[in-house]
mmCIF file of C-alpha atoms in Angstrom:
data_model
loop_
_atom_site.group_PDB
_atom_site.id
_atom_site.type_symbol
_atom_site.label_atom_id
_atom_site.label_comp_id
_atom_site.label_asym_id
_atom_site.label_seq_id
_atom_site.Cartn_x
_atom_site.Cartn_y
_atom_site.Cartn_z
ATOM 1 C CA MET A 1 6.669 1.530 30.907
ATOM 2 C CA ASP A 2 9.509 1.594 28.341
ATOM 3 C CA PHE A 3 8.686 -0.055 24.838
ATOM 4 C CA VAL A 4 11.132 -1.619 22.297
ATOM 5 C CA ILE A 5 9.340 -2.188 18.978
ATOM 6 C CA VAL A 6 10.668 -4.622 16.459
ATOM 7 C CA GLY A 7 8.802 -5.503 12.996
ATOM 8 C CA LEU A 8 8.736 -5.783 9.186
ATOM 9 C CA GLN A 9 9.315 -2.131 8.420
ATOM 10 C CA ALA A 10 12.364 0.413 8.838
ATOM 11 C CA TRP A 11 11.506 3.742 10.069
ATOM 12 C CA TYR A 12 13.369 5.238 7.237
ATOM 13 C CA PHE A 13 11.035 3.848 4.568
ATOM 14 C CA ASP A 14 8.654 6.552 3.476
ATOM 15 C CA LEU A 15 5.415 4.403 3.504
ATOM 16 C CA GLY A 16 3.287 4.632 6.481
ATOM 17 C CA SER A 17 2.504 1.663 8.646
ATOM 18 C CA ASN A 18 0.591 0.577 11.731
ATOM 19 C CA CYS A 19 3.850 -0.050 13.480
ATOM 20 C CA LYS A 20 4.949 3.466 13.106
ATOM 21 C CA ASN A 21 1.722 4.963 14.106
ATOM 22 C CA ILE A 22 1.693 2.799 17.295
ATOM 23 C CA ALA A 23 5.123 3.910 18.058
ATOM 24 C CA LEU A 24 4.276 7.629 17.702
ATOM 25 C CA GLU A 25 1.044 7.079 19.919
ATOM 26 C CA LEU A 26 2.991 5.103 22.578
ATOM 27 C CA ALA A 27 5.643 7.934 22.561
ATOM 28 C CA LYS A 28 3.200 10.456 23.898
ATOM 29 C CA ASN A 29 3.312 8.973 27.248
ATOM 30 C CA HIS A 30 6.387 6.378 27.334
ATOM 31 C CA ARG A 31 9.987 6.221 25.994
ATOM 32 C CA VAL A 32 9.884 4.062 22.758
ATOM 33 C CA LEU A 33 12.779 2.553 20.841
ATOM 34 C CA TYR A 34 11.907 1.728 17.293
ATOM 35 C CA ILE A 35 14.297 -0.966 15.700
ATOM 36 C CA ASN A 36 14.778 -1.006 12.092
ATOM 37 C CA MET A 37 14.972 -4.181 10.291
ATOM 38 C CA PRO A 38 18.450 -5.735 10.051
ATOM 39 C CA LEU A 39 19.765 -5.969 6.686
ATOM 40 C CA ASP A 40 20.324 -9.435 5.136
ATOM 41 C CA ARG A 41 22.844 -10.203 2.530
ATOM 42 C CA ARG A 42 20.161 -10.564 -0.247
ATOM 43 C CA THR A 43 18.809 -7.042 0.492
ATOM 44 C CA ILE A 44 22.304 -5.492 0.467
ATOM 45 C CA LEU A 45 22.971 -7.191 -3.011
ATOM 46 C CA GLN A 46 19.900 -6.264 -4.563
ATOM 47 C CA LYS A 47 19.177 -2.849 -3.045
ATOM 48 C CA ARG A 48 22.549 -1.526 -2.109
ATOM 49 C CA GLU A 49 21.783 1.558 -4.433
ATOM 50 C CA ASP A 50 18.626 2.559 -2.500
ATOM 51 C CA PRO A 51 19.701 5.649 -0.360
ATOM 52 C CA HIS A 52 18.196 4.409 2.740
ATOM 53 C CA ILE A 53 19.816 0.968 2.408
ATOM 54 C CA ALA A 54 23.216 2.850 1.508
ATOM 55 C CA LYS A 55 22.860 4.911 4.820
ATOM 56 C CA HIS A 56 22.275 1.804 6.808
ATOM 57 C CA LEU A 57 25.272 0.091 5.076
ATOM 58 C CA GLU A 58 27.412 2.945 6.325
ATOM 59 C CA LEU A 59 26.579 2.443 9.854
ATOM 60 C CA ILE A 60 27.415 -1.328 9.218
ATOM 61 C CA HIS A 61 30.777 -0.742 7.658
ATOM 62 C CA SER A 62 31.794 1.827 10.346
ATOM 63 C CA ARG A 63 30.447 -0.552 13.130
ATOM 64 C CA ARG A 64 28.878 2.575 14.387
ATOM 65 C CA THR A 65 25.914 2.076 17.088
ATOM 66 C CA GLU A 66 23.772 5.244 16.428
ATOM 67 C CA VAL A 67 20.586 5.732 18.300
ATOM 68 C CA VAL A 68 18.787 8.579 16.599
ATOM 69 C CA GLN A 69 16.162 10.669 18.586
ATOM 70 C CA LEU A 70 13.011 11.271 16.527
ATOM 71 C CA GLY A 71 11.094 13.117 19.224
ATOM 72 C CA PRO A 72 11.081 13.788 22.867
ATOM 73 C CA ASN A 73 10.220 10.118 23.810
ATOM 74 C CA LEU A 74 11.047 8.324 20.607
ATOM 75 C CA TRP A 75 14.391 6.876 19.367
ATOM 76 C CA ASN A 76 15.405 4.809 16.317
ATOM 77 C CA TYR A 77 18.064 2.238 15.990
ATOM 78 C CA SER A 78 19.664 0.461 12.798
ATOM 79 C CA PRO A 79 21.268 -2.914 13.577
ATOM 80 C CA ILE A 80 24.752 -3.108 12.521
ATOM 81 C CA ARG A 81 25.011 -6.728 12.337
ATOM 82 C CA VAL A 82 24.146 -8.489 8.974
ATOM 83 C CA ILE A 83 21.952 -11.363 9.153
ATOM 84 C CA GLU A 84 21.817 -14.297 6.592
ATOM 85 C CA SER A 85 19.156 -14.756 3.954
ATOM 86 C CA LEU A 86 17.720 -18.344 4.861
ATOM 87 C CA ASN A 87 14.301 -18.775 3.295
ATOM 88 C CA TRP A 88 15.811 -21.038 0.647
ATOM 89 C CA LEU A 89 16.491 -23.631 3.286
ATOM 90 C CA PRO A 90 14.254 -26.648 2.438
ATOM 91 C CA SER A 91 14.051 -27.982 5.921
ATOM 92 C CA THR A 92 12.112 -25.802 8.630
ATOM 93 C CA PHE A 93 14.355 -27.627 11.330
ATOM 94 C CA LEU A 94 17.583 -26.233 9.490
ATOM 95 C CA PHE A 95 16.037 -22.983 8.937
ATOM 96 C CA SER A 96 15.204 -22.647 12.676
ATOM 97 C CA LEU A 97 18.848 -23.674 13.628
ATOM 98 C CA PHE A 98 20.430 -20.847 11.495
ATOM 99 C CA ASN A 99 17.496 -18.555 12.288
ATOM 100 C CA ARG A 100 18.627 -18.745 15.858
ATOM 101 C CA ILE A 101 22.040 -17.180 14.789
ATOM 102 C CA ASN A 102 20.330 -14.344 13.114
ATOM 103 C CA ASN A 103 18.225 -13.788 16.281
ATOM 104 C CA HIS A 104 21.383 -13.621 18.405
ATOM 105 C CA ARG A 105 22.863 -11.182 16.017
ATOM 106 C CA LEU A 106 19.738 -8.932 16.411
ATOM 107 C CA ALA A 107 19.350 -9.482 20.028
ATOM 108 C CA ALA A 108 22.910 -8.319 20.665
ATOM 109 C CA ASP A 109 22.408 -5.063 18.680
ATOM 110 C CA ILE A 110 19.147 -4.461 20.440
ATOM 111 C CA GLN A 111 20.795 -5.015 23.838
ATOM 112 C CA LYS A 112 23.516 -2.327 23.118
ATOM 113 C CA ALA A 113 20.893 0.196 22.049
ATOM 114 C CA THR A 114 18.771 -0.290 25.258
ATOM 115 C CA GLU A 115 21.862 0.036 27.257
ATOM 116 C CA ILE A 116 22.598 3.333 25.688
ATOM 117 C CA LEU A 117 19.056 4.660 26.537
ATOM 118 C CA GLY A 118 19.050 2.883 29.853
ATOM 119 C CA PHE A 119 15.987 0.781 29.026
ATOM 120 C CA LYS A 120 15.691 -2.217 31.626
ATOM 121 C CA ASP A 121 12.231 -3.638 32.280
ATOM 122 C CA TYR A 122 10.835 -2.808 29.080
ATOM 123 C CA ILE A 123 7.871 -4.181 26.918
ATOM 124 C CA LEU A 124 8.959 -5.797 23.552
ATOM 125 C CA PHE A 125 6.275 -5.364 20.882
ATOM 126 C CA ASN A 126 6.779 -7.402 17.769
ATOM 127 C CA ASP A 127 4.842 -6.182 14.500
ATOM 128 C CA ASN A 128 4.375 -9.467 12.832
ATOM 129 C CA ASP A 129 7.946 -10.449 12.347
ATOM 130 C CA ILE A 130 7.723 -14.177 12.459
ATOM 131 C CA PHE A 131 11.314 -15.067 11.779
ATOM 132 C CA ARG A 132 13.879 -12.485 12.703
ATOM 133 C CA SER A 133 12.423 -12.085 16.081
ATOM 134 C CA PHE A 134 11.447 -15.655 16.904
ATOM 135 C CA TYR A 135 13.904 -16.149 19.816
ATOM 136 C CA LEU A 136 13.891 -12.328 21.099
ATOM 137 C CA LYS A 137 11.778 -13.249 24.091
ATOM 138 C CA GLU A 138 14.200 -15.872 25.369
ATOM 139 C CA LEU A 139 17.377 -13.779 24.338
ATOM 140 C CA LEU A 140 16.216 -10.292 25.516
ATOM 141 C CA LYS A 141 14.119 -11.283 28.412
ATOM 142 C CA PRO A 142 11.728 -8.330 28.391
ATOM 143 C CA LYS A 143 9.211 -7.722 31.142
ATOM 144 C CA LEU A 144 6.430 -8.493 28.644
ATOM 145 C CA TYR A 145 6.420 -9.908 25.082
ATOM 146 C CA ILE A 146 3.650 -8.757 22.779
ATOM 147 C CA TYR A 147 3.062 -10.360 19.335
ATOM 148 C CA TYR A 148 0.901 -8.050 17.077
ATOM 149 C CA SER A 149 -0.752 -9.305 13.903
ATOM 150 C CA ARG A 150 -1.933 -6.967 11.302
ATOM 151 C CA ASP A 151 -1.821 -9.211 8.151
ATOM 152 C CA ASN A 152 -2.466 -12.820 7.329
ATOM 153 C CA LEU A 153 1.221 -13.279 6.339
ATOM 154 C CA LEU A 154 0.834 -16.966 5.777
ATOM 155 C CA ALA A 155 -1.098 -16.468 2.630
ATOM 156 C CA VAL A 156 2.236 -15.211 1.049
ATOM 157 C CA PRO A 157 4.411 -17.953 -0.202
ATOM 158 C CA TYR A 158 7.603 -16.442 1.265
ATOM 159 C CA TRP A 159 6.233 -16.572 4.877
ATOM 160 C CA GLN A 160 4.114 -19.745 4.228
ATOM 161 C CA LYS A 161 7.154 -21.767 3.730
ATOM 162 C CA HIS A 162 8.516 -22.014 7.179
ATOM 163 C CA GLY A 163 5.838 -19.763 8.846
ATOM 164 C CA LYS A 164 3.161 -22.405 8.882
ATOM 165 C CA THR A 165 5.147 -24.306 11.539
ATOM 166 C CA LEU A 166 6.816 -21.277 13.107
ATOM 167 C CA GLU A 167 4.243 -18.679 13.570
ATOM 168 C CA PRO A 168 1.866 -20.848 15.759
ATOM 169 C CA ARG A 169 4.712 -21.523 18.056
ATOM 170 C CA HIS A 170 5.808 -17.855 18.011
ATOM 171 C CA ILE A 171 2.198 -16.816 18.930
ATOM 172 C CA ALA A 172 1.945 -19.390 21.617
ATOM 173 C CA LYS A 173 4.974 -18.115 23.571
ATOM 174 C CA ALA A 174 3.985 -14.542 23.532
ATOM 175 C CA ASP A 175 2.759 -13.151 26.800
ATOM 176 C CA ILE A 176 -0.036 -11.255 24.837
ATOM 177 C CA GLY A 177 -1.333 -11.518 21.311
ATOM 178 C CA VAL A 178 -2.895 -8.500 19.683
ATOM 179 C CA ALA A 179 -4.531 -8.000 16.274
ATOM 180 C CA ASN A 180 -5.967 -5.136 14.138
ATOM 181 C CA SER A 181 -8.856 -7.226 12.921
ATOM 182 C CA ILE A 182 -11.451 -9.663 14.432
ATOM 183 C CA TYR A 183 -10.356 -12.401 11.884
ATOM 184 C CA LEU A 184 -6.729 -12.082 12.923
ATOM 185 C CA ALA A 185 -7.590 -12.063 16.637
ATOM 186 C CA ASP A 186 -9.582 -15.070 16.292
ATOM 187 C CA TYR A 187 -6.531 -16.637 14.522
ATOM 188 C CA LEU A 188 -4.142 -15.801 17.277
ATOM 189 C CA ARG A 189 -6.444 -17.381 20.071
ATOM 190 C CA GLN A 190 -6.124 -20.705 18.332
ATOM 191 C CA TYR A 191 -2.548 -20.717 19.873
ATOM 192 C CA ASN A 192 -2.679 -18.414 22.757
ATOM 193 C CA PRO A 193 -5.815 -17.710 24.712
ATOM 194 C CA ASN A 194 -4.544 -14.310 25.973
ATOM 195 C CA SER A 195 -5.196 -12.799 22.472
ATOM 196 C CA HIS A 196 -7.187 -9.618 21.739
ATOM 197 C CA TYR A 197 -8.592 -7.324 19.167
ATOM 198 C CA ILE A 198 -7.434 -3.781 19.669
ATOM 199 C CA GLY A 199 -8.875 -2.178 16.536
ATOM 200 C CA GLN A 200 -7.220 -0.234 13.783
ATOM 201 C CA GLY A 201 -6.343 3.332 14.125
ATOM 202 C CA CYS A 202 -6.871 5.841 11.007
ATOM 203 C CA SER A 203 -5.301 9.277 10.100
ATOM 204 C CA LEU A 204 -8.576 10.958 9.060
ATOM 205 C CA SER A 205 -7.582 14.588 9.401
ATOM 206 C CA VAL A 206 -7.402 14.994 5.867
ATOM 207 C CA PHE A 207 -11.022 13.594 5.178
ATOM 208 C CA ASN A 208 -12.896 16.494 6.162
ATOM 209 C CA PRO A 209 -16.749 16.247 5.286
ATOM 210 C CA ASP A 210 -17.415 19.937 6.115
ATOM 211 C CA THR A 211 -14.958 21.012 3.466
ATOM 212 C CA THR A 212 -16.327 22.145 0.018
ATOM 213 C CA TYR A 213 -14.092 20.442 -2.622
ATOM 214 C CA PRO A 214 -13.903 21.665 -5.993
ATOM 215 C CA ILE A 215 -14.739 18.707 -8.862
ATOM 216 C CA PRO A 216 -11.310 17.404 -9.969
ATOM 217 C CA GLU A 217 -10.635 18.074 -13.500
ATOM 218 C CA ASP A 218 -10.710 14.522 -14.729
ATOM 219 C CA LEU A 219 -14.206 13.977 -12.876
ATOM 220 C CA GLN A 220 -15.875 17.032 -14.525
ATOM 221 C CA ASP A 221 -17.086 15.379 -17.869
ATOM 222 C CA ILE A 222 -18.373 12.186 -16.025
ATOM 223 C CA PRO A 223 -22.090 12.009 -15.474
ATOM 224 C CA HIS A 224 -23.889 11.090 -12.190
ATOM 225 C CA PRO A 225 -24.446 8.790 -10.409
ATOM 226 C CA ILE A 226 -20.747 8.010 -9.825
ATOM 227 C CA ILE A 227 -19.921 4.644 -8.030
ATOM 228 C CA GLY A 228 -16.398 5.330 -6.738
ATOM 229 C CA TYR A 229 -13.529 3.102 -5.789
ATOM 230 C CA ILE A 230 -10.370 4.772 -4.293
ATOM 231 C CA GLY A 231 -7.399 2.505 -3.674
ATOM 232 C CA ALA A 232 -4.870 0.109 -5.298
ATOM 233 C CA ILE A 233 -6.462 -1.703 -8.325
ATOM 234 C CA VAL A 234 -4.764 -5.098 -7.906
ATOM 235 C CA SER A 235 -6.190 -8.627 -9.026
ATOM 236 C CA LEU A 236 -5.072 -10.060 -5.695
ATOM 237 C CA ARG A 237 -7.574 -7.731 -3.838
ATOM 238 C CA ILE A 238 -10.326 -6.586 -6.215
ATOM 239 C CA ASP A 239 -12.903 -8.719 -7.552
ATOM 240 C CA ILE A 240 -13.333 -7.817 -11.421
ATOM 241 C CA ARG A 241 -16.562 -9.660 -11.517
ATOM 242 C CA ILE A 242 -18.246 -7.011 -9.311
ATOM 243 C CA ILE A 243 -16.971 -4.142 -11.510
ATOM 244 C CA LEU A 244 -18.364 -5.979 -14.561
ATOM 245 C CA GLU A 245 -21.619 -6.796 -12.845
ATOM 246 C CA LEU A 246 -22.203 -3.014 -11.851
ATOM 247 C CA ALA A 247 -21.014 -1.573 -15.419
ATOM 248 C CA ASN A 248 -23.019 -4.099 -17.541
ATOM 249 C CA SER A 249 -26.168 -4.125 -15.501
ATOM 250 C CA ARG A 250 -26.445 -0.437 -15.146
ATOM 251 C CA PRO A 251 -24.837 1.393 -18.175
ATOM 252 C CA ASP A 252 -26.240 4.851 -16.794
ATOM 253 C CA TRP A 253 -24.007 4.340 -13.683
ATOM 254 C CA HIS A 254 -20.384 5.515 -14.102
ATOM 255 C CA ILE A 255 -17.826 3.400 -12.184
ATOM 256 C CA VAL A 256 -14.723 5.670 -11.353
ATOM 257 C CA MET A 257 -11.555 3.817 -10.290
ATOM 258 C CA VAL A 258 -8.926 6.031 -8.611
ATOM 259 C CA GLY A 259 -5.564 4.322 -8.026
ATOM 260 C CA PRO A 260 -2.637 2.516 -9.641
ATOM 261 C CA GLU A 261 -3.588 -0.532 -11.577
ATOM 262 C CA ASP A 262 -1.698 -3.688 -11.886
ATOM 263 C CA GLU A 263 -1.007 -5.564 -15.269
ATOM 264 C CA PHE A 264 -4.201 -7.652 -15.066
ATOM 265 C CA PHE A 265 -6.503 -4.689 -14.659
ATOM 266 C CA ALA A 266 -4.494 -2.440 -16.988
ATOM 267 C CA ALA A 267 -5.151 -5.270 -19.806
ATOM 268 C CA SER A 268 -8.811 -6.104 -18.580
ATOM 269 C CA THR A 269 -11.934 -5.472 -20.843
ATOM 270 C CA LEU A 270 -12.878 -2.956 -18.232
ATOM 271 C CA HIS A 271 -11.078 -0.380 -20.335
ATOM 272 C CA THR A 272 -13.391 -1.037 -23.226
ATOM 273 C CA LEU A 273 -16.469 -0.165 -21.315
ATOM 274 C CA PRO A 274 -17.864 3.412 -21.782
ATOM 275 C CA ASN A 275 -19.052 3.872 -18.371
ATOM 276 C CA VAL A 276 -15.793 2.600 -16.494
ATOM 277 C CA HIS A 277 -13.159 5.204 -15.853
ATOM 278 C CA PHE A 278 -9.679 4.631 -14.780
ATOM 279 C CA LEU A 279 -8.139 7.902 -13.243
ATOM 280 C CA GLY A 280 -4.920 6.634 -12.097
ATOM 281 C CA ARG A 281 -2.710 7.246 -8.961
ATOM 282 C CA LYS A 282 -3.513 10.425 -6.889
ATOM 283 C CA ASP A 283 -1.735 12.034 -4.077
ATOM 284 C CA ILE A 284 -3.463 11.521 -0.853
ATOM 285 C CA SER A 285 -4.136 15.160 -0.180
ATOM 286 C CA THR A 286 -6.486 15.075 -3.367
ATOM 287 C CA LEU A 287 -8.304 11.807 -2.433
ATOM 288 C CA PRO A 288 -10.963 13.621 -0.464
ATOM 289 C CA ALA A 289 -12.186 15.575 -3.375
ATOM 290 C CA TYR A 290 -12.637 12.426 -5.351
ATOM 291 C CA ILE A 291 -14.620 10.835 -2.512
ATOM 292 C CA ALA A 292 -16.688 13.899 -2.072
ATOM 293 C CA HIS A 293 -18.004 13.959 -5.591
ATOM 294 C CA CYS A 294 -18.946 10.040 -5.612
ATOM 295 C CA ASP A 295 -22.602 9.219 -5.028
ATOM 296 C CA VAL A 296 -21.690 5.764 -3.577
ATOM 297 C CA CYS A 297 -18.317 4.298 -2.602
ATOM 298 C CA ILE A 298 -17.468 0.745 -3.175
ATOM 299 C CA ASN A 299 -15.036 -1.906 -1.658
ATOM 300 C CA PRO A 300 -15.338 -4.822 -4.385
ATOM 301 C CA GLN A 301 -12.966 -6.988 -2.344
ATOM 302 C CA LEU A 302 -11.881 -10.386 -3.604
ATOM 303 C CA ILE A 303 -11.922 -12.898 -0.801
ATOM 304 C CA ASN A 304 -8.667 -15.079 -0.548
ATOM 305 C CA GLY A 305 -6.054 -15.835 2.089
ATOM 306 C CA MET A 306 -4.414 -12.630 1.790
ATOM 307 C CA THR A 307 -7.440 -10.410 2.173
ATOM 308 C CA ILE A 308 -9.860 -12.227 4.242
ATOM 309 C CA GLY A 309 -8.357 -10.843 7.633
ATOM 310 C CA ASN A 310 -7.713 -7.207 6.378
ATOM 311 C CA TYR A 311 -8.993 -4.346 8.108
ATOM 312 C CA PRO A 312 -10.221 -2.030 5.231
ATOM 313 C CA LEU A 313 -8.934 1.512 5.812
ATOM 314 C CA LYS A 314 -10.587 2.822 2.774
ATOM 315 C CA ILE A 315 -13.896 2.080 4.549
ATOM 316 C CA ASP A 316 -13.204 4.388 7.264
ATOM 317 C CA GLU A 317 -12.064 7.033 4.792
ATOM 318 C CA TYR A 318 -15.445 6.674 2.734
ATOM 319 C CA LEU A 319 -17.416 6.810 5.933
ATOM 320 C CA ALA A 320 -15.406 9.921 7.387
ATOM 321 C CA MET A 321 -16.718 11.821 4.294
ATOM 322 C CA GLY A 322 -20.270 10.660 5.054
ATOM 323 C CA LYS A 323 -20.575 8.592 1.881
ATOM 324 C CA PRO A 324 -23.011 5.654 1.611
ATOM 325 C CA VAL A 325 -20.761 2.472 1.217
ATOM 326 C CA VAL A 326 -21.304 -0.840 -0.388
ATOM 327 C CA ALA A 327 -18.690 -3.518 0.439
ATOM 328 C CA THR A 328 -17.958 -7.213 0.290
ATOM 329 C CA ARG A 329 -18.837 -8.941 3.476
ATOM 330 C CA THR A 330 -15.967 -10.345 5.545
ATOM 331 C CA VAL A 331 -15.566 -11.088 9.307
ATOM 332 C CA THR A 332 -13.919 -7.684 9.796
ATOM 333 C CA MET A 333 -16.613 -5.940 7.780
ATOM 334 C CA GLN A 334 -19.278 -7.138 10.346
ATOM 335 C CA LEU A 335 -17.859 -4.258 12.576
ATOM 336 C CA PHE A 336 -19.203 -1.890 9.927
ATOM 337 C CA ALA A 337 -22.581 -3.734 9.375
ATOM 338 C CA ASP A 338 -24.669 -0.923 10.999
ATOM 339 C CA HIS A 339 -23.084 1.737 8.683
ATOM 340 C CA THR A 340 -22.580 0.049 5.399
ATOM 341 C CA TYR A 341 -24.306 -2.359 2.870
ATOM 342 C CA LEU A 342 -22.676 -5.695 2.806
ATOM 343 C CA ALA A 343 -22.833 -7.806 -0.249
ATOM 344 C CA ASP A 344 -22.280 -11.645 -0.167
ATOM 345 C CA THR A 345 -22.005 -12.026 -4.082
ATOM 346 C CA PRO A 346 -21.123 -9.847 -7.063
ATOM 347 C CA ALA A 347 -24.920 -9.971 -7.961
ATOM 348 C CA ASP A 348 -25.692 -8.273 -4.654
ATOM 349 C CA TYR A 349 -24.011 -5.181 -5.469
ATOM 350 C CA VAL A 350 -26.378 -3.855 -7.995
ATOM 351 C CA PRO A 351 -29.400 -3.800 -5.609
ATOM 352 C CA LEU A 352 -27.293 -2.462 -2.817
ATOM 353 C CA VAL A 353 -26.005 0.396 -4.847
ATOM 354 C CA GLU A 354 -29.538 1.302 -5.917
ATOM 355 C CA LYS A 355 -30.397 1.328 -2.051
ATOM 356 C CA ALA A 356 -27.466 3.405 -1.227
ATOM 357 C CA LEU A 357 -28.282 5.906 -4.143
ATOM 358 C CA ALA A 358 -31.938 6.156 -2.961
ATOM 359 C CA GLU A 359 -30.632 7.091 0.721
ATOM 360 C CA LYS A 360 -31.558 10.574 1.594
ATOM 361 C CA ASP A 361 -31.301 10.674 5.431
ATOM 362 C CA PRO A 362 -28.908 13.133 6.770
ATOM 363 C CA ALA A 363 -28.979 11.370 10.145
ATOM 364 C CA LEU A 364 -27.458 8.299 8.533
ATOM 365 C CA ARG A 365 -24.591 10.625 7.108
ATOM 366 C CA ALA A 366 -23.889 12.102 10.350
ATOM 367 C CA GLU A 367 -23.725 8.613 12.080
ATOM 368 C CA ARG A 368 -21.312 7.315 9.550
ATOM 369 C CA ILE A 369 -18.991 10.376 10.106
ATOM 370 C CA ARG A 370 -19.220 9.882 13.907
ATOM 371 C CA PHE A 371 -18.618 6.012 13.700
ATOM 372 C CA ALA A 372 -15.429 6.659 11.390
ATOM 373 C CA ASN A 373 -13.888 9.119 13.790
ATOM 374 C CA GLU A 374 -13.953 6.576 16.658
ATOM 375 C CA HIS A 375 -11.208 4.721 14.945
ATOM 376 C CA THR A 376 -8.249 6.553 16.142
ATOM 377 C CA TRP A 377 -4.748 5.411 17.121
ATOM 378 C CA GLU A 378 -5.391 6.890 20.660
ATOM 379 C CA ASN A 379 -8.392 4.361 20.990
ATOM 380 C CA CYS A 380 -6.297 1.531 19.765
ATOM 381 C CA ILE A 381 -3.646 2.212 22.345
ATOM 382 C CA LYS A 382 -6.185 2.709 25.126
ATOM 383 C CA GLN A 383 -7.203 -0.794 24.404
ATOM 384 C CA LEU A 384 -3.611 -1.946 24.400
ATOM 385 C CA TYR A 385 -2.983 -0.339 27.762
ATOM 386 C CA HIS A 386 -6.217 -1.958 29.203
ATOM 387 C CA ILE A 387 -4.826 -5.460 28.156
ATOM 388 C CA ILE A 388 -1.414 -4.646 29.587
ATOM 389 C CA SER A 389 -2.898 -3.558 32.936
ATOM 390 C CA ASN A 390 -4.488 -6.781 33.396
ATOM 391 C CA GLN A 391 -1.132 -8.704 33.287
ATOM 392 C CA PRO A 392 0.618 -9.721 36.461
ATOM 393 C CA GLY A 393 2.840 -7.052 37.576
ATOM 394 C CA TYR A 394 0.991 -4.244 35.870
ATOM 395 C CA GLU A 395 -2.087 -4.108 38.158
#
């Protein structure tokens, strides 16, 4: 099997992504062509000074088809046709009409790259790209077309405008739908019964519970018990009421927040509380040390359209370090119900943290570590292979 992967993130961006991890795992056994996002005119105008965009633009200006080998079975390609910025169009009918032109441009570039590599009966894997890949199944005629959902994009105004109409149609025509959370798999099944949960892979090698980590300097003067949150501190995802409930109800507890803050949290009253500590952004290599010196880790998630379907990677990181965890209950968090304490309301957090602090059983710690380390990209791709093997022509 050969795979062509399209999606929402170019390989050249430094941020990690599910799609890049999936490509790397697939490439262990199959040839994989990873397609960077085509550049649209708005991106060119706004980001042409970005070194990555500038390099992509060089290829466009030279009209050079350049398939770059990243590994033994992995190639990367940057499309050389510019697509139009269309989301401002008020009518979804008009948007669809012009979006077909964009899709034709992208399909022509992909076709050229697959010909260079000799890809023929390949599987086309679409990482949640609702619009730019909407017609690729019809235009490229892959042997199998897979639509992958890993975020509830329709909660974002940009995607919602035309996506409310187009994403259900896109899902329905896929041969297979797959998702990284139970919530999103259920969403896919509304439009395509051949949809499946394949889990979420995590890169947990840096989170070693058997390592002795020195106490970070900015933690040394903070008394225990320490209730820790490690991650982005943004109002879209974090429920400030939970932090206030913990800090005000138990002034002897110290709430440590590790990660970058948005403007809402930076201006919040939390900064006036003596037992709430904001330590700022940290390099990922230092995060295990912060987790190691927390007594309990929390995920005080705000439930909204953007977060309700998310797979919480930080929970696996906490559990991989053996830490007791208190988190907001969601559909996806039900997967973790046997290994975490789940809160339905902000008021639930205090008694659940008390329970977590009182926990002393080393067997529970060992079970948390074992459970977290089941969530590998290898296991996700095994699930994907199993689903593919049940399709006609792949028995």
